[in-house]
C-alpha cells in the first residue's frame, strides 16, 4: 500500500498507486500520511511525488518537517 511504499522509497509502486487513485492524504493509526513516512525515511523524491498527487497537499508533516529542508 501507499504508506509501505513510502517507507521503502518505492517510486514505481507509489506512481502506480497514485495513478489508481490511492489517497495520498490518508492517515494511519499514528495520524501519519505517506508523506510523513517518506519524509521520516529521507525519501525526498517520494515526498514531492506525494505532494503533487494530493488534492490538498500536506505541506508540512505533523512534526512540522518539510521535505525540502
mmCIF file with all atom_site columns, N, CA and C in Angstrom:
data_model
loop_
_atom_site.group_PDB
_atom_site.id
_atom_site.type_symbol
_atom_site.label_atom_id
_atom_site.label_alt_id
_atom_site.label_comp_id
_atom_site.label_asym_id
_atom_site.label_entity_id
_atom_site.label_seq_id
_atom_site.pdbx_PDB_ins_code
_atom_site.Cartn_x
_atom_site.Cartn_y
_atom_site.Cartn_z
_atom_site.occupancy
_atom_site.B_iso_or_equiv
_atom_site.pdbx_formal_charge
_atom_site.auth_seq_id
_atom_site.auth_comp_id
_atom_site.auth_asym_id
_atom_site.auth_atom_id
_atom_site.pdbx_PDB_model_num
ATOM 1   N N  . UNK A 1 1  ? 0.827  -1.183 0.000   1.00 0.00 ? 1  UNK A N  1
ATOM 2   C CA . UNK A 1 1  ? 0.000  0.000  0.000   1.00 0.00 ? 1  UNK A CA 1
ATOM 3   C C  . UNK A 1 1  ? 0.872  1.247  0.000   1.00 0.00 ? 1  UNK A C  1
ATOM 4   N N  . UNK A 1 2  ? 0.237  2.404  -0.089  1.00 0.00 ? 2  UNK A N  1
ATOM 5   C CA . UNK A 1 2  ? 0.957  3.661  -0.275  1.00 0.00 ? 2  UNK A CA 1
ATOM 6   C C  . UNK A 1 2  ? 1.952  3.949  0.860   1.00 0.00 ? 2  UNK A C  1
ATOM 7   N N  . UNK A 1 3  ? 1.554  3.708  2.077   1.00 0.00 ? 3  UNK A N  1
ATOM 8   C CA . UNK A 1 3  ? 2.442  4.018  3.209   1.00 0.00 ? 3  UNK A CA 1
ATOM 9   C C  . UNK A 1 3  ? 3.637  3.077  3.262   1.00 0.00 ? 3  UNK A C  1
ATOM 10  N N  . UNK A 1 4  ? 3.431  1.822  2.931   1.00 0.00 ? 4  UNK A N  1
ATOM 11  C CA . UNK A 1 4  ? 4.547  0.879  2.879   1.00 0.00 ? 4  UNK A CA 1
ATOM 12  C C  . UNK A 1 4  ? 5.522  1.256  1.782   1.00 0.00 ? 4  UNK A C  1
ATOM 13  N N  . UNK A 1 5  ? 4.994  1.646  0.632   1.00 0.00 ? 5  UNK A N  1
ATOM 14  C CA . UNK A 1 5  ? 5.855  2.063  -0.478  1.00 0.00 ? 5  UNK A CA 1
ATOM 15  C C  . UNK A 1 5  ? 6.616  3.337  -0.111  1.00 0.00 ? 5  UNK A C  1
ATOM 16  N N  . UNK A 1 6  ? 5.969  4.231  0.623   1.00 0.00 ? 6  UNK A N  1
ATOM 17  C CA . UNK A 1 6  ? 6.629  5.467  1.053   1.00 0.00 ? 6  UNK A CA 1
ATOM 18  C C  . UNK A 1 6  ? 7.777  5.156  2.012   1.00 0.00 ? 6  UNK A C  1
ATOM 19  N N  . UNK A 1 7  ? 7.573  4.197  2.891   1.00 0.00 ? 7  UNK A N  1
ATOM 20  C CA . UNK A 1 7  ? 8.604  3.823  3.859   1.00 0.00 ? 7  UNK A CA 1
ATOM 21  C C  . UNK A 1 7  ? 9.867  3.324  3.162   1.00 0.00 ? 7  UNK A C  1
ATOM 22  N N  . UNK A 1 8  ? 9.675  2.538  2.101   1.00 0.00 ? 8  UNK A N  1
ATOM 23  C CA . UNK A 1 8  ? 10.822 1.938  1.423   1.00 0.00 ? 8  UNK A CA 1
ATOM 24  C C  . UNK A 1 8  ? 11.280 2.718  0.194   1.00 0.00 ? 8  UNK A C  1
ATOM 25  N N  . UNK A 1 9  ? 10.639 3.852  -0.084  1.00 0.00 ? 9  UNK A N  1
ATOM 26  C CA . UNK A 1 9  ? 11.060 4.692  -1.201  1.00 0.00 ? 9  UNK A CA 1
ATOM 27  C C  . UNK A 1 9  ? 10.790 4.071  -2.557  1.00 0.00 ? 9  UNK A C  1
ATOM 28  N N  . UNK A 1 10 ? 9.709  3.336  -2.662  1.00 0.00 ? 10 UNK A N  1
ATOM 29  C CA . UNK A 1 10 ? 9.366  2.625  -3.905  1.00 0.00 ? 10 UNK A CA 1
ATOM 30  C C  . UNK A 1 10 ? 8.640  3.561  -4.874  1.00 0.00 ? 10 UNK A C  1
ATOM 31  N N  . UNK A 1 11 ? 9.423  4.298  -5.639  1.00 0.00 ? 11 UNK A N  1
ATOM 32  C CA . UNK A 1 11 ? 8.900  5.304  -6.565  1.00 0.00 ? 11 UNK A CA 1
ATOM 33  C C  . UNK A 1 11 ? 7.889  4.712  -7.542  1.00 0.00 ? 11 UNK A C  1
ATOM 34  N N  . UNK A 1 12 ? 8.223  3.590  -8.154  1.00 0.00 ? 12 UNK A N  1
ATOM 35  C CA . UNK A 1 12 ? 7.349  2.987  -9.156  1.00 0.00 ? 12 UNK A CA 1
ATOM 36  C C  . UNK A 1 12 ? 6.031  2.527  -8.547  1.00 0.00 ? 12 UNK A C  1
ATOM 37  N N  . UNK A 1 13 ? 6.090  1.956  -7.350  1.00 0.00 ? 13 UNK A N  1
ATOM 38  C CA . UNK A 1 13 ? 4.869  1.487  -6.680  1.00 0.00 ? 13 UNK A CA 1
ATOM 39  C C  . UNK A 1 13 ? 3.980  2.676  -6.341  1.00 0.00 ? 13 UNK A C  1
ATOM 40  N N  . UNK A 1 14 ? 4.563  3.736  -5.812  1.00 0.00 ? 14 UNK A N  1
ATOM 41  C CA . UNK A 1 14 ? 3.774  4.923  -5.476  1.00 0.00 ? 14 UNK A CA 1
ATOM 42  C C  . UNK A 1 14 ? 3.155  5.519  -6.725  1.00 0.00 ? 14 UNK A C  1
ATOM 43  N N  . UNK A 1 15 ? 3.910  5.585  -7.794  1.00 0.00 ? 15 UNK A N  1
ATOM 44  C CA . UNK A 1 15 ? 3.384  6.100  -9.051  1.00 0.00 ? 15 UNK A CA 1
ATOM 45  C C  . UNK A 1 15 ? 2.164  5.297  -9.504  1.00 0.00 ? 15 UNK A C  1
ATOM 46  N N  . UNK A 1 16 ? 2.277  3.977  -9.448  1.00 0.00 ? 16 UNK A N  1
ATOM 47  C CA . UNK A 1 16 ? 1.178  3.103  -9.847  1.00 0.00 ? 16 UNK A CA 1
ATOM 48  C C  . UNK A 1 16 ? -0.030 3.294  -8.933  1.00 0.00 ? 16 UNK A C  1
ATOM 49  N N  . UNK A 1 17 ? 0.204  3.368  -7.628  1.00 0.00 ? 17 UNK A N  1
ATOM 50  C CA . UNK A 1 17 ? -0.899 3.542  -6.681  1.00 0.00 ? 17 UNK A CA 1
ATOM 51  C C  . UNK A 1 17 ? -1.602 4.890  -6.867  1.00 0.00 ? 17 UNK A C  1
ATOM 52  N N  . UNK A 1 18 ? -0.839 5.946  -7.098  1.00 0.00 ? 18 UNK A N  1
ATOM 53  C CA . UNK A 1 18 ? -1.449 7.253  -7.321  1.00 0.00 ? 18 UNK A CA 1
ATOM 54  C C  . UNK A 1 18 ? -2.252 7.270  -8.614  1.00 0.00 ? 18 UNK A C  1
ATOM 55  N N  . UNK A 1 19 ? -1.746 6.611  -9.647  1.00 0.00 ? 19 UNK A N  1
ATOM 56  C CA . UNK A 1 19 ? -2.499 6.505  -10.904 1.00 0.00 ? 19 UNK A CA 1
ATOM 57  C C  . UNK A 1 19 ? -3.799 5.734  -10.704 1.00 0.00 ? 19 UNK A C  1
ATOM 58  N N  . UNK A 1 20 ? -3.811 4.819  -9.740  1.00 0.00 ? 20 UNK A N  1
ATOM 59  C CA . UNK A 1 20 ? -5.010 4.033  -9.421  1.00 0.00 ? 20 UNK A CA 1
ATOM 60  C C  . UNK A 1 20 ? -5.880 4.760  -8.387  1.00 0.00 ? 20 UNK A C  1
ATOM 61  N N  . UNK A 1 21 ? -5.573 6.027  -8.135  1.00 0.00 ? 21 UNK A N  1
ATOM 62  C CA . UNK A 1 21 ? -6.353 6.905  -7.261  1.00 0.00 ? 21 UNK A CA 1
ATOM 63  C C  . UNK A 1 21 ? -6.230 6.581  -5.772  1.00 0.00 ? 21 UNK A C  1
ATOM 64  N N  . UNK A 1 22 ? -5.075 6.084  -5.341  1.00 0.00 ? 22 UNK A N  1
ATOM 65  C CA . UNK A 1 22 ? -4.822 5.928  -3.906  1.00 0.00 ? 22 UNK A CA 1
ATOM 66  C C  . UNK A 1 22 ? -4.832 7.332  -3.282  1.00 0.00 ? 22 UNK A C  1
ATOM 67  N N  . UNK A 1 23 ? -5.320 7.443  -2.083  1.00 0.00 ? 23 UNK A N  1
ATOM 68  C CA . UNK A 1 23 ? -5.441 8.740  -1.409  1.00 0.00 ? 23 UNK A CA 1
ATOM 69  C C  . UNK A 1 23 ? -4.147 9.098  -0.690  1.00 0.00 ? 23 UNK A C  1
ATOM 70  N N  . UNK A 1 24 ? -3.374 10.077 -1.198  1.00 0.00 ? 24 UNK A N  1
ATOM 71  C CA . UNK A 1 24 ? -2.122 10.455 -0.539  1.00 0.00 ? 24 UNK A CA 1
ATOM 72  C C  . UNK A 1 24 ? -2.336 11.167 0.791   1.00 0.00 ? 24 UNK A C  1
ATOM 73  N N  . UNK A 1 25 ? -3.575 11.583 1.075   1.00 0.00 ? 25 UNK A N  1
ATOM 74  C CA . UNK A 1 25 ? -3.867 12.263 2.340   1.00 0.00 ? 25 UNK A CA 1
ATOM 75  C C  . UNK A 1 25 ? -4.403 11.324 3.409   1.00 0.00 ? 25 UNK A C  1
ATOM 76  N N  . UNK A 1 26 ? -4.520 10.025 3.101   1.00 0.00 ? 26 UNK A N  1
ATOM 77  C CA . UNK A 1 26 ? -4.988 9.056  4.095   1.00 0.00 ? 26 UNK A CA 1
ATOM 78  C C  . UNK A 1 26 ? -3.997 8.989  5.240   1.00 0.00 ? 26 UNK A C  1
ATOM 79  N N  . UNK A 1 27 ? -4.507 8.715  6.430   1.00 0.00 ? 27 UNK A N  1
ATOM 80  C CA . UNK A 1 27 ? -3.663 8.662  7.626   1.00 0.00 ? 27 UNK A CA 1
ATOM 81  C C  . UNK A 1 27 ? -3.738 7.282  8.268   1.00 0.00 ? 27 UNK A C  1
ATOM 82  N N  . UNK A 1 28 ? -2.632 6.876  8.889   1.00 0.00 ? 28 UNK A N  1
ATOM 83  C CA . UNK A 1 28 ? -2.592 5.596  9.600   1.00 0.00 ? 28 UNK A CA 1
ATOM 84  C C  . UNK A 1 28 ? -3.029 5.793  11.053  1.00 0.00 ? 28 UNK A C  1
ATOM 85  N N  . UNK A 1 29 ? -2.904 4.762  11.856  1.00 0.00 ? 29 UNK A N  1
ATOM 86  C CA . UNK A 1 29 ? -3.315 4.833  13.270  1.00 0.00 ? 29 UNK A CA 1
ATOM 87  C C  . UNK A 1 29 ? -2.487 5.820  14.089  1.00 0.00 ? 29 UNK A C  1
ATOM 88  N N  . UNK A 1 30 ? -1.321 6.191  13.580  1.00 0.00 ? 30 UNK A N  1
ATOM 89  C CA . UNK A 1 30 ? -0.468 7.174  14.254  1.00 0.00 ? 30 UNK A CA 1
ATOM 90  C C  . UNK A 1 30 ? -0.677 8.579  13.697  1.00 0.00 ? 30 UNK A C  1
ATOM 91  N N  . UNK A 1 31 ? -1.743 8.735  12.897  1.00 0.00 ? 31 UNK A N  1
ATOM 92  C CA . UNK A 1 31 ? -2.093 10.018 12.274  1.00 0.00 ? 31 UNK A CA 1
ATOM 93  C C  . UNK A 1 31 ? -1.026 10.498 11.283  1.00 0.00 ? 31 UNK A C  1
ATOM 94  N N  . UNK A 1 32 ? -0.283 9.573  10.678  1.00 0.00 ? 32 UNK A N  1
ATOM 95  C CA . UNK A 1 32 ? 0.745  9.912  9.694   1.00 0.00 ? 32 UNK A CA 1
ATOM 96  C C  . UNK A 1 32 ? 0.207  9.660  8.287   1.00 0.00 ? 32 UNK A C  1
ATOM 97  N N  . UNK A 1 33 ? 0.616  10.514 7.369   1.00 0.00 ? 33 UNK A N  1
ATOM 98  C CA . UNK A 1 33 ? 0.336  10.287 5.956   1.00 0.00 ? 33 UNK A CA 1
ATOM 99  C C  . UNK A 1 33 ? 1.536  9.576  5.330   1.00 0.00 ? 33 UNK A C  1
ATOM 100 N N  . UNK A 1 34 ? 1.372  9.141  4.102   1.00 0.00 ? 34 UNK A N  1
ATOM 101 C CA . UNK A 1 34 ? 2.500  8.549  3.373   1.00 0.00 ? 34 UNK A CA 1
ATOM 102 C C  . UNK A 1 34 ? 3.625  9.573  3.259   1.00 0.00 ? 34 UNK A C  1
ATOM 103 N N  . UNK A 1 35 ? 3.257  10.840 3.121   1.00 0.00 ? 35 UNK A N  1
ATOM 104 C CA . UNK A 1 35 ? 4.246  11.923 3.076   1.00 0.00 ? 35 UNK A CA 1
ATOM 105 C C  . UNK A 1 35 ? 5.095  11.932 4.348   1.00 0.00 ? 35 UNK A C  1
ATOM 106 N N  . UNK A 1 36 ? 4.427  11.859 5.515   1.00 0.00 ? 36 UNK A N  1
ATOM 107 C CA . UNK A 1 36 ? 5.149  11.853 6.791   1.00 0.00 ? 36 UNK A CA 1
ATOM 108 C C  . UNK A 1 36 ? 6.141  10.693 6.847   1.00 0.00 ? 36 UNK A C  1
ATOM 109 N N  . UNK A 1 37 ? 5.700  9.540  6.380   1.00 0.00 ? 37 UNK A N  1
ATOM 110 C CA . UNK A 1 37 ? 6.534  8.342  6.437   1.00 0.00 ? 37 UNK A CA 1
ATOM 111 C C  . UNK A 1 37 ? 7.727  8.471  5.487   1.00 0.00 ? 37 UNK A C  1
ATOM 112 N N  . UNK A 1 38 ? 7.461  8.934  4.271   1.00 0.00 ? 38 UNK A N  1
ATOM 113 C CA . UNK A 1 38 ? 8.553  9.124  3.303   1.00 0.00 ? 38 UNK A CA 1
ATOM 114 C C  . UNK A 1 38 ? 9.556  10.148 3.825   1.00 0.00 ? 38 UNK A C  1
ATOM 115 N N  . UNK A 1 39 ? 9.048  11.207 4.404   1.00 0.00 ? 39 UNK A N  1
ATOM 116 C CA . UNK A 1 39 ? 9.898  12.254 4.947   1.00 0.00 ? 39 UNK A CA 1
ATOM 117 C C  . UNK A 1 39 ? 10.785 11.710 6.066   1.00 0.00 ? 39 UNK A C  1
ATOM 118 N N  . UNK A 1 40 ? 10.194 10.958 6.958   1.00 0.00 ? 40 UNK A N  1
ATOM 119 C CA . UNK A 1 40 ? 10.938 10.372 8.080   1.00 0.00 ? 40 UNK A CA 1
ATOM 120 C C  . UNK A 1 40 ? 12.085 9.483  7.605   1.00 0.00 ? 40 UNK A C  1
ATOM 121 N N  . UNK A 1 41 ? 11.883 8.823  6.471   1.00 0.00 ? 41 UNK A N  1
ATOM 122 C CA . UNK A 1 41 ? 12.901 7.913  5.946   1.00 0.00 ? 41 UNK A CA 1
ATOM 123 C C  . UNK A 1 41 ? 13.803 8.572  4.901   1.00 0.00 ? 41 UNK A C  1
ATOM 124 N N  . UNK A 1 42 ? 13.661 9.870  4.729   1.00 0.00 ? 42 UNK A N  1
ATOM 125 C CA . UNK A 1 42 ? 14.573 10.617 3.854   1.00 0.00 ? 42 UNK A CA 1
ATOM 126 C C  . UNK A 1 42 ? 14.322 10.446 2.365   1.00 0.00 ? 42 UNK A C  1
ATOM 127 N N  . UNK A 1 43 ? 13.107 10.105 1.985   1.00 0.00 ? 43 UNK A N  1
ATOM 128 C CA . UNK A 1 43 ? 12.779 9.898  0.573   1.00 0.00 ? 43 UNK A CA 1
ATOM 129 C C  . UNK A 1 43 ? 12.161 11.171 -0.015  1.00 0.00 ? 43 UNK A C  1
ATOM 130 N N  . UNK A 1 44 ? 13.014 12.171 -0.264  1.00 0.00 ? 44 UNK A N  1
ATOM 131 C CA . UNK A 1 44 ? 12.538 13.471 -0.738  1.00 0.00 ? 44 UNK A CA 1
ATOM 132 C C  . UNK A 1 44 ? 11.824 13.387 -2.076  1.00 0.00 ? 44 UNK A C  1
ATOM 133 N N  . UNK A 1 45 ? 12.301 12.558 -2.970  1.00 0.00 ? 45 UNK A N  1
ATOM 134 C CA . UNK A 1 45 ? 11.653 12.412 -4.283  1.00 0.00 ? 45 UNK A CA 1
ATOM 135 C C  . UNK A 1 45 ? 10.224 11.884 -4.109  1.00 0.00 ? 45 UNK A C  1
ATOM 136 N N  . UNK A 1 46 ? 10.043 10.974 -3.176  1.00 0.00 ? 46 UNK A N  1
ATOM 137 C CA . UNK A 1 46 ? 8.720  10.424 -2.886  1.00 0.00 ? 46 UNK A CA 1
ATOM 138 C C  . UNK A 1 46 ? 7.836  11.514 -2.286  1.00 0.00 ? 46 UNK A C  1
ATOM 139 N N  . UNK A 1 47 ? 8.394  12.328 -1.380  1.00 0.00 ? 47 UNK A N  1
ATOM 140 C CA . UNK A 1 47 ? 7.635  13.434 -0.788  1.00 0.00 ? 47 UNK A CA 1
ATOM 141 C C  . UNK A 1 47 ? 7.072  14.344 -1.874  1.00 0.00 ? 47 UNK A C  1
ATOM 142 N N  . UNK A 1 48 ? 7.924  14.705 -2.801  1.00 0.00 ? 48 UNK A N  1
ATOM 143 C CA . UNK A 1 48 ? 7.488  15.597 -3.874  1.00 0.00 ? 48 UNK A CA 1
ATOM 144 C C  . UNK A 1 48 ? 6.405  14.948 -4.730  1.00 0.00 ? 48 UNK A C  1
ATOM 145 N N  . UNK A 1 49 ? 6.548  13.673 -4.995  1.00 0.00 ? 49 UNK A N  1
ATOM 146 C CA . UNK A 1 49 ? 5.547  12.952 -5.776  1.00 0.00 ? 49 UNK A CA 1
ATOM 147 C C  . UNK A 1 49 ? 4.204  12.935 -5.040  1.00 0.00 ? 49 UNK A C  1
ATOM 148 N N  . UNK A 1 50 ? 4.243  12.699 -3.739  1.00 0.00 ? 50 UNK A N  1
ATOM 149 C CA . UNK A 1 50 ? 3.018  12.664 -2.945  1.00 0.00 ? 50 UNK A CA 1
ATOM 150 C C  . UNK A 1 50 ? 2.370  14.036 -2.861  1.00 0.00 ? 50 UNK A C  1
ATOM 151 N N  . UNK A 1 51 ? 3.163  15.071 -2.749  1.00 0.00 ? 51 UNK A N  1
ATOM 152 C CA . UNK A 1 51 ? 2.606  16.424 -2.743  1.00 0.00 ? 51 UNK A CA 1
ATOM 153 C C  . UNK A 1 51 ? 1.927  16.726 -4.066  1.00 0.00 ? 51 UNK A C  1
ATOM 154 N N  . UNK A 1 52 ? 2.536  16.305 -5.141  1.00 0.00 ? 52 UNK A N  1
ATOM 155 C CA . UNK A 1 52 ? 1.977  16.524 -6.470  1.00 0.00 ? 52 UNK A CA 1
ATOM 156 C C  . UNK A 1 52 ? 0.668  15.753 -6.652  1.00 0.00 ? 52 UNK A C  1
ATOM 157 N N  . UNK A 1 53 ? 0.552  14.591 -6.005  1.00 0.00 ? 53 UNK A N  1
ATOM 158 C CA . UNK A 1 53 ? -0.637 13.757 -6.149  1.00 0.00 ? 53 UNK A CA 1
ATOM 159 C C  . UNK A 1 53 ? -1.765 14.111 -5.208  1.00 0.00 ? 53 UNK A C  1
ATOM 160 N N  . UNK A 1 54 ? -1.502 14.978 -4.241  1.00 0.00 ? 54 UNK A N  1
ATOM 161 C CA . UNK A 1 54 ? -2.522 15.318 -3.245  1.00 0.00 ? 54 UNK A CA 1
ATOM 162 C C  . UNK A 1 54 ? -3.384 16.474 -3.725  1.00 0.00 ? 54 UNK A C  1
ATOM 163 N N  . UNK A 1 55 ? -4.703 16.343 -3.575  1.00 0.00 ? 55 UNK A N  1
ATOM 164 C CA . UNK A 1 55 ? -5.605 17.431 -3.934  1.00 0.00 ? 55 UNK A CA 1
ATOM 165 C C  . UNK A 1 55 ? -5.398 18.619 -3.006  1.00 0.00 ? 55 UNK A C  1
ATOM 166 N N  . UNK A 1 56 ? -5.280 18.347 -1.716  1.00 0.00 ? 56 UNK A N  1
ATOM 167 C CA . UNK A 1 56 ? -4.974 19.365 -0.724  1.00 0.00 ? 56 UNK A CA 1
ATOM 168 C C  . UNK A 1 56 ? -3.676 18.919 -0.060  1.00 0.00 ? 56 UNK A C  1
ATOM 169 N N  . UNK A 1 57 ? -2.553 19.268 -0.656  1.00 0.00 ? 57 UNK A N  1
ATOM 170 C CA . UNK A 1 57 ? -1.284 18.724 -0.166  1.00 0.00 ? 57 UNK A CA 1
ATOM 171 C C  . UNK A 1 57 ? -0.987 19.073 1.280   1.00 0.00 ? 57 UNK A C  1
ATOM 172 N N  . UNK A 1 58 ? -0.376 18.118 1.933   1.00 0.00 ? 58 UNK A N  1
ATOM 173 C CA . UNK A 1 58 ? 0.101  18.316 3.298   1.00 0.00 ? 58 UNK A CA 1
ATOM 174 C C  . UNK A 1 58 ? 1.490  18.921 3.153   1.00 0.00 ? 58 UNK A C  1
ATOM 175 N N  . UNK A 1 59 ? 1.573  20.225 3.270   1.00 0.00 ? 59 UNK A N  1
ATOM 176 C CA . UNK A 1 59 ? 2.842  20.910 3.024   1.00 0.00 ? 59 UNK A CA 1
ATOM 177 C C  . UNK A 1 59 ? 3.841  20.609 4.125   1.00 0.00 ? 59 UNK A C  1
ATOM 178 N N  . UNK A 1 60 ? 3.376  20.486 5.337   1.00 0.00 ? 60 UNK A N  1
ATOM 179 C CA . UNK A 1 60 ? 4.261  20.132 6.441   1.00 0.00 ? 60 UNK A CA 1
ATOM 180 C C  . UNK A 1 60 ? 3.673  18.924 7.146   1.00 0.00 ? 60 UNK A C  1
ATOM 181 N N  . UNK A 1 61 ? 4.517  18.100 7.663   1.00 0.00 ? 61 UNK A N  1
ATOM 182 C CA . UNK A 1 61 ? 4.068  16.934 8.407   1.00 0.00 ? 61 UNK A CA 1
ATOM 183 C C  . UNK A 1 61 ? 3.577  17.368 9.779   1.00 0.00 ? 61 UNK A C  1
ATOM 184 N N  . UNK A 1 62 ? 3.031  16.423 10.533  1.00 0.00 ? 62 UNK A N  1
ATOM 185 C CA . UNK A 1 62 ? 2.553  16.752 11.873  1.00 0.00 ? 62 UNK A CA 1
ATOM 186 C C  . UNK A 1 62 ? 3.701  17.175 12.789  1.00 0.00 ? 62 UNK A C  1
ATOM 187 N N  . UNK A 1 63 ? 4.908  16.855 12.422  1.00 0.00 ? 63 UNK A N  1
ATOM 188 C CA . UNK A 1 63 ? 6.078  17.243 13.210  1.00 0.00 ? 63 UNK A CA 1
ATOM 189 C C  . UNK A 1 63 ? 6.706  18.527 12.682  1.00 0.00 ? 63 UNK A C  1
ATOM 190 N N  . UNK A 1 64 ? 6.028  19.159 11.707  1.00 0.00 ? 64 UNK A N  1
ATOM 191 C CA . UNK A 1 64 ? 6.474  20.414 11.078  1.00 0.00 ? 64 UNK A CA 1
ATOM 192 C C  . UNK A 1 64 ? 7.772  20.253 10.307  1.00 0.00 ? 64 UNK A C  1
ATOM 193 N N  . UNK A 1 65 ? 8.031  19.050 9.805   1.00 0.00 ? 65 UNK A N  1
ATOM 194 C CA . UNK A 1 65 ? 9.174  18.847 8.927   1.00 0.00 ? 65 UNK A CA 1
ATOM 195 C C  . UNK A 1 65 ? 8.727  19.171 7.513   1.00 0.00 ? 65 UNK A C  1
ATOM 196 N N  . UNK A 1 66 ? 9.627  19.599 6.700   1.00 0.00 ? 66 UNK A N  1
ATOM 197 C CA . UNK A 1 66 ? 9.330  19.917 5.318   1.00 0.00 ? 66 UNK A CA 1
ATOM 198 C C  . UNK A 1 66 ? 10.252 19.098 4.444   1.00 0.00 ? 66 UNK A C  1
ATOM 199 N N  . UNK A 1 67 ? 9.721  18.492 3.375   1.00 0.00 ? 67 UNK A N  1
ATOM 200 C CA . UNK A 1 67 ? 10.548 17.615 2.542   1.00 0.00 ? 67 UNK A CA 1
ATOM 201 C C  . UNK A 1 67 ? 11.626 18.391 1.803   1.00 0.00 ? 67 UNK A C  1
ATOM 202 N N  . UNK A 1 68 ? 11.532 19.708 1.749   1.00 0.00 ? 68 UNK A N  1
ATOM 203 C CA . UNK A 1 68 ? 12.541 20.488 1.034   1.00 0.00 ? 68 UNK A CA 1
ATOM 204 C C  . UNK A 1 68 ? 13.588 21.080 1.969   1.00 0.00 ? 68 UNK A C  1
ATOM 205 N N  . UNK A 1 69 ? 13.537 20.718 3.245   1.00 0.00 ? 69 UNK A N  1
ATOM 206 C CA . UNK A 1 69 ? 14.510 21.251 4.215   1.00 0.00 ? 69 UNK A CA 1
ATOM 207 C C  . UNK A 1 69 ? 15.905 20.767 3.883   1.00 0.00 ? 69 UNK A C  1
#
